[in-house]
Tab-separated table of C-alpha atoms in Angstrom:
chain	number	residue	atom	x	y	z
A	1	UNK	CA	38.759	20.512	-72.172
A	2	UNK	CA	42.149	19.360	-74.172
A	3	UNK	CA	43.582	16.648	-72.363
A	4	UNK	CA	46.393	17.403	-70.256
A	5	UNK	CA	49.940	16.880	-72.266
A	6	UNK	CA	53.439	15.362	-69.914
A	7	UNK	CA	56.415	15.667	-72.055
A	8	UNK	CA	59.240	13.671	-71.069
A	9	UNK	CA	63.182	14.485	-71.624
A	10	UNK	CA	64.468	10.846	-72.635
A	11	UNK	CA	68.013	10.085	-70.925
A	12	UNK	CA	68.374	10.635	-67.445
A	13	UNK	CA	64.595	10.991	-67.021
A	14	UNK	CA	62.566	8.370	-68.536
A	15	UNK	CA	65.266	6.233	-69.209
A	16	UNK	CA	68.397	5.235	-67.191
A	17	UNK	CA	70.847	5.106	-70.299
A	18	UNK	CA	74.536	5.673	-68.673
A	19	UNK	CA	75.842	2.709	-68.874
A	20	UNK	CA	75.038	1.687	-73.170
A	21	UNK	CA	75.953	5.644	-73.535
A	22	UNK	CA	79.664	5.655	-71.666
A	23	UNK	CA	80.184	2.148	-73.986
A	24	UNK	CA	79.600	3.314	-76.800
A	25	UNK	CA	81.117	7.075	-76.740
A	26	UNK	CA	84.173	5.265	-75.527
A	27	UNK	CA	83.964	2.716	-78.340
A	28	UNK	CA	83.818	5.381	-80.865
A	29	UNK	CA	86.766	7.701	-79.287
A	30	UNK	CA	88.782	4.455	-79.273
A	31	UNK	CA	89.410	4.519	-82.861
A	32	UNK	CA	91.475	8.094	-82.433
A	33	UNK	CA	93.288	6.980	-79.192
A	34	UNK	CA	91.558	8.834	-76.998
A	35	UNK	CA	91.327	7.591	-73.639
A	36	UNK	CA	87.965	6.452	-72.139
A	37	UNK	CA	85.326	8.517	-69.880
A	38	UNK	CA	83.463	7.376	-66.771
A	39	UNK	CA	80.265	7.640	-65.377
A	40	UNK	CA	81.130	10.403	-63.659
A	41	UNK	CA	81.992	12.679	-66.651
A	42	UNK	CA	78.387	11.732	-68.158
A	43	UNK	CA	77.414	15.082	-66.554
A	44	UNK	CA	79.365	17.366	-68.325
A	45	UNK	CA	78.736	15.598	-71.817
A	46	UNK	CA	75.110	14.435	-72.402
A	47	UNK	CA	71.965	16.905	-73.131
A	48	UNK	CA	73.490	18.354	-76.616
A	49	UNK	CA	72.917	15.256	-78.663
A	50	UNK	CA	75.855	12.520	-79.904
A	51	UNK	CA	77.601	14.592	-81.820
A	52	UNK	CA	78.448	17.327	-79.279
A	53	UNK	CA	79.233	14.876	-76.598
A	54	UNK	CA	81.960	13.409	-78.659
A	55	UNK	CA	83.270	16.321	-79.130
A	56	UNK	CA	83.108	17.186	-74.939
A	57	UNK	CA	84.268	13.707	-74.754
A	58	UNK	CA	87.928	14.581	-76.819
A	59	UNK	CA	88.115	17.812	-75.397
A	60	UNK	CA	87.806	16.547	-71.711
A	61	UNK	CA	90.526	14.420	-72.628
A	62	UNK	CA	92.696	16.963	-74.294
A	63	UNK	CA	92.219	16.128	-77.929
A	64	UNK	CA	90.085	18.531	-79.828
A	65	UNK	CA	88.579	17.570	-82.436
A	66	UNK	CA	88.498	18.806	-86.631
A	67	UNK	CA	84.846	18.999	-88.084
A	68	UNK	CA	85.976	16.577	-90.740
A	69	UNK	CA	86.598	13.772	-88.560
A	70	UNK	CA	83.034	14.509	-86.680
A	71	UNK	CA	80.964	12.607	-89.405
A	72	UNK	CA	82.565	9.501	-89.282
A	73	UNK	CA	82.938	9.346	-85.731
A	74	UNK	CA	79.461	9.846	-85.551
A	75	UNK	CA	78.104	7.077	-87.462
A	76	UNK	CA	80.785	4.489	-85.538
A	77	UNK	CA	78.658	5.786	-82.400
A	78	UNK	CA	75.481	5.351	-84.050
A	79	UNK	CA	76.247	1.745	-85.701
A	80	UNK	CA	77.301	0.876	-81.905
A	81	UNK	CA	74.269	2.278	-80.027
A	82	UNK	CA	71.727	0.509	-82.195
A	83	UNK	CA	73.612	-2.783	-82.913
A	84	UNK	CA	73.508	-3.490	-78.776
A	85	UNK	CA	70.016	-1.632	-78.183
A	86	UNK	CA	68.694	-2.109	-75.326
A	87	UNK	CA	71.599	-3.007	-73.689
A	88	UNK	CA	71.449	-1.974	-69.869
A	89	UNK	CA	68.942	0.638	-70.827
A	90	UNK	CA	66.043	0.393	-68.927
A	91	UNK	CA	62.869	2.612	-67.349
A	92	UNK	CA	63.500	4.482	-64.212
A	93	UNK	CA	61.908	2.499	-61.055
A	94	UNK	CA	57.944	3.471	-61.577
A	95	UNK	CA	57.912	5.314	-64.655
A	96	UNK	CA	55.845	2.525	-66.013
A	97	UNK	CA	53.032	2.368	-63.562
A	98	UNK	CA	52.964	6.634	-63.634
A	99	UNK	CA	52.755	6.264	-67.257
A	100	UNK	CA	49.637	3.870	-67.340
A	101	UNK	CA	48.229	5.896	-64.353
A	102	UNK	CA	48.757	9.597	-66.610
A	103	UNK	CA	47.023	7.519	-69.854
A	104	UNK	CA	44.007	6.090	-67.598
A	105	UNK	CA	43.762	9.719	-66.413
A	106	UNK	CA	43.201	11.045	-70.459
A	107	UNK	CA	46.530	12.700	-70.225
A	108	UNK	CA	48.751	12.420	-73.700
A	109	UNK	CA	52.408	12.015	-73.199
A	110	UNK	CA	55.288	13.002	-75.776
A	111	UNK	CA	59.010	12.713	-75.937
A	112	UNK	CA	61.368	15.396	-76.364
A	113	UNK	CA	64.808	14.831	-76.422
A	114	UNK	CA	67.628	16.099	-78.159
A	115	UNK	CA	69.323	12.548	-78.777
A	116	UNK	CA	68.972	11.956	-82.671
A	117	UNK	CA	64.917	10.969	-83.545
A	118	UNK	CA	65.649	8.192	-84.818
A	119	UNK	CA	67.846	6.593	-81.932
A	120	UNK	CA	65.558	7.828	-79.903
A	121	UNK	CA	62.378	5.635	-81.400
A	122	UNK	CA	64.502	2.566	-81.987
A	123	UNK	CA	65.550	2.731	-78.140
A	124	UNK	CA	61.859	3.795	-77.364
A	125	UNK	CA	60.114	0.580	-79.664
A	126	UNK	CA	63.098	-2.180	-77.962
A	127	UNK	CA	61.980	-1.361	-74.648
A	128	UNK	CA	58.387	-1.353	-76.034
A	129	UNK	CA	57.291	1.760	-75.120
A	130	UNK	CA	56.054	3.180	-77.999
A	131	UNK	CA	52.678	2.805	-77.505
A	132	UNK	CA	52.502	5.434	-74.599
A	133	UNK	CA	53.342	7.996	-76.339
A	134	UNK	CA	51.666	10.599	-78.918
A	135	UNK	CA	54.850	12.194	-80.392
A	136	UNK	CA	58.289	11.395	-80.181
A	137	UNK	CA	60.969	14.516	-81.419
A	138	UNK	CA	64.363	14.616	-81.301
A	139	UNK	CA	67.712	16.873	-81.370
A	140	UNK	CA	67.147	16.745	-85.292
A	141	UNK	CA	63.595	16.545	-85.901
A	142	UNK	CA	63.209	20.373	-86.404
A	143	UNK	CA	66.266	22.937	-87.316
A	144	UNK	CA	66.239	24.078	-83.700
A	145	UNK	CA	67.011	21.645	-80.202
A	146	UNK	CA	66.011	22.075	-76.595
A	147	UNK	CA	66.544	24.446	-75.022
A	148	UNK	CA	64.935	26.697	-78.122
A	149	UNK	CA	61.394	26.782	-77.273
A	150	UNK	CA	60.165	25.489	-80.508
A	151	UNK	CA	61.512	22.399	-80.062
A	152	UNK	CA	58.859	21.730	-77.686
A	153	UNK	CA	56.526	24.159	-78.794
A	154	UNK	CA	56.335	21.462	-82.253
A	155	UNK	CA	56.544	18.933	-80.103
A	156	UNK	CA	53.258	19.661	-78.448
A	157	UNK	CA	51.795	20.444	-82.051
A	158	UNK	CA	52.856	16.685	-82.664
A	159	UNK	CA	51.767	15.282	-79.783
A	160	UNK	CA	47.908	17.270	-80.268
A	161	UNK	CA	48.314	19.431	-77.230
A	162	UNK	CA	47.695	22.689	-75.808
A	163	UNK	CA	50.779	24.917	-74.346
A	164	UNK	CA	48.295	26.324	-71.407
A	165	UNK	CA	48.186	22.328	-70.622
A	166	UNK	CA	51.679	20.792	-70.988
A	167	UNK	CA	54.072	20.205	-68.262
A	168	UNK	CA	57.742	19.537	-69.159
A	169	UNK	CA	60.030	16.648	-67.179
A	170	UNK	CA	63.394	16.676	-67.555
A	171	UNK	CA	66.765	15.956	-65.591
A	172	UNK	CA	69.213	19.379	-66.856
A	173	UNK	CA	69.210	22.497	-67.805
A	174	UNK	CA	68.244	22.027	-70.879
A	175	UNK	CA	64.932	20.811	-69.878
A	176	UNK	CA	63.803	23.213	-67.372
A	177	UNK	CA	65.008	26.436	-70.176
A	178	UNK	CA	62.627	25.065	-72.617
A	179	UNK	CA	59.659	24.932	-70.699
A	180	UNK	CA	60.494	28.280	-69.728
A	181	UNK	CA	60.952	29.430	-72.851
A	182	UNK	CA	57.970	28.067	-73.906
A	183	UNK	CA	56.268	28.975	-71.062
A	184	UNK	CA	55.210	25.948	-69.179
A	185	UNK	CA	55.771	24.533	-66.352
A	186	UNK	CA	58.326	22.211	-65.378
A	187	UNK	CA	58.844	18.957	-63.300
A	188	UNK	CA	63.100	18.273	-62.029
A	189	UNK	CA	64.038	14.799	-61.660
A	190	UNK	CA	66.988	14.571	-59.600
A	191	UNK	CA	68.478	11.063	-60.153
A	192	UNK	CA	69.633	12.308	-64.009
A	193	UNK	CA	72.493	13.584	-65.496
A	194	UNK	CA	72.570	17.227	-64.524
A	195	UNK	CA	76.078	18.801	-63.442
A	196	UNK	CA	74.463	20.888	-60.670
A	197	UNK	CA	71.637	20.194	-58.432
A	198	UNK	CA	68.263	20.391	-60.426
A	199	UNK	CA	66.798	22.619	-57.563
A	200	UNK	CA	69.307	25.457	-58.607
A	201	UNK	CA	67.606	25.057	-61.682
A	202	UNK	CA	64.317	26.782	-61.040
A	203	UNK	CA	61.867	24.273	-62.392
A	204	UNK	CA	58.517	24.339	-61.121
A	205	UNK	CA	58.524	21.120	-58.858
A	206	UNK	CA	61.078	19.031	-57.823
A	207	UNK	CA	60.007	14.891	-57.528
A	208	UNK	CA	62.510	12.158	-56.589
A	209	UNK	CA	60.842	9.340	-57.604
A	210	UNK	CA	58.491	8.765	-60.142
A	211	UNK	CA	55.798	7.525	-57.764
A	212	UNK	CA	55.121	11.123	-57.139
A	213	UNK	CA	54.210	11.677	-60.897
A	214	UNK	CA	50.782	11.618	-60.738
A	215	UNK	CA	47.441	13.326	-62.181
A	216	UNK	CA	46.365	15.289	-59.210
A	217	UNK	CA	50.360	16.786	-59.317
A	218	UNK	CA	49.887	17.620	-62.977
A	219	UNK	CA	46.766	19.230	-63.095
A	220	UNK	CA	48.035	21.761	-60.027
A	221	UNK	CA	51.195	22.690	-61.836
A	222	UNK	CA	49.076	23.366	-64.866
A	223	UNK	CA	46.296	25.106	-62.398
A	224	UNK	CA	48.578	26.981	-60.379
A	225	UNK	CA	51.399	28.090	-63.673
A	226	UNK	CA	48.028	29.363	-65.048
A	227	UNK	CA	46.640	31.395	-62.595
A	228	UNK	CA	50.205	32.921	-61.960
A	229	UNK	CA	50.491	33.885	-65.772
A	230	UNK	CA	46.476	35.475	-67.006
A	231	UNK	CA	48.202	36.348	-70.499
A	232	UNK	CA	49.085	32.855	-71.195
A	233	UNK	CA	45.412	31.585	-69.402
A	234	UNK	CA	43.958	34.185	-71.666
A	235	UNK	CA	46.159	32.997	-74.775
């Protein structure tokens, strides 16, 4: 049987990430004179990738942005990020010890994330994670970004998986409408950066701490999803 496949969102679910990400977008709207964001407008800007949550991040603040002055904003985000990688980045409390339980299990994991790829791996390899996982995609690894099902439809090509034995984690929307789309199910992690409750979100299973992740729980969403959809058992 094809080893069971967890795919992991990447800020606000695997990794707590607020604090380097609220630096560094205020860093980078700084050089316009656009005054800073809190943690509590992380909400309403992250899940799109950097470049979209500048632009939430001017528009929140009342100054729109032209596409010309996008690129260069961009890469004073991007130098910023990676020059103070790690930072205050760090795992969620028992991610680690889930993870190493889901790998003794045989289960593959994968990252999907629609930060840029290759922020993603550079945050991924400082907090030496890299091992744990068998693919790692981001917001511009393909033409298309969560929530378009392909995104994680070629992430689970990467990663060597099967669809009728992948489960999706994720903290927004974002996250729970791709598995969907791709028709898997999905685990909610409540402690992210979603704008509304992650039960209003329909995912499959709701767990509030990662000490609930385990192989039994993964192997009954994938059990239980299947027998509830024959056509995709059937494939």
């Amino acid at each position: 049987m094809t080893p069971a496949l967890v795919v992991f969102d990447l800020d606000g679910t695997l990794l707590d990430t607020h604090t380097d990400l609220v630096e560094s977008l205020n860093y980078t709207i700084a050089a316009i004179g656009v005054a800073p964001v809190s943690y509590d407008d992380l909400t309403h800007l992250v899940g799109h990738g950097a470049k979209v949550m500048i632009e939430r991040a001017c528009g929140l603040r009342g100054h729109p942005l032209a596409q010309e002055q996008l690129p260069a904003l961009l890469n004073r985000f991007i130098a910023h990020y990676t020059d103070n990688m790690p930072g205050h980045t760090a795992p969620y409390p028992s991610l680690v010890e889930a993870m190493d339980q889901l790998k003794s299990a045989g289960c593959k994991l994968a990252v999907c994330t629609n930060k840029l790829e290759g922020l993603a791996r550079n945050l991924i390899e400082k907090l030496e994670l890299t091992h744990y996982f068998d693919a790692i995609t981001g917001g511009d690894t393909f033409t298309v970004r969560k929530p378009d099902a392909q995104h994680l439809l070629g992430t689970i090509e990467r990663a060597g998986g099967d669809v009728r034995r992948t489960v999706m984690i994720g903290d927004s929307v974002n996250d729970i409408l791709v598995a969907r789309n791709a028709g898997v199910p999905s685990i909610a992690v409540p402690f992210g950066y979603s704008d509304v409750p992650v039960e209003t979100l329909g995912p499959t299973s709701v767990i509030t701490h990662f000490k609930e992740l385990t192989p039994a729980l993964i192997d009954e969403l994938i059990e239980d999803f299947t027998s509830a959809t024959p056509a995709a058992a059937a494939g």
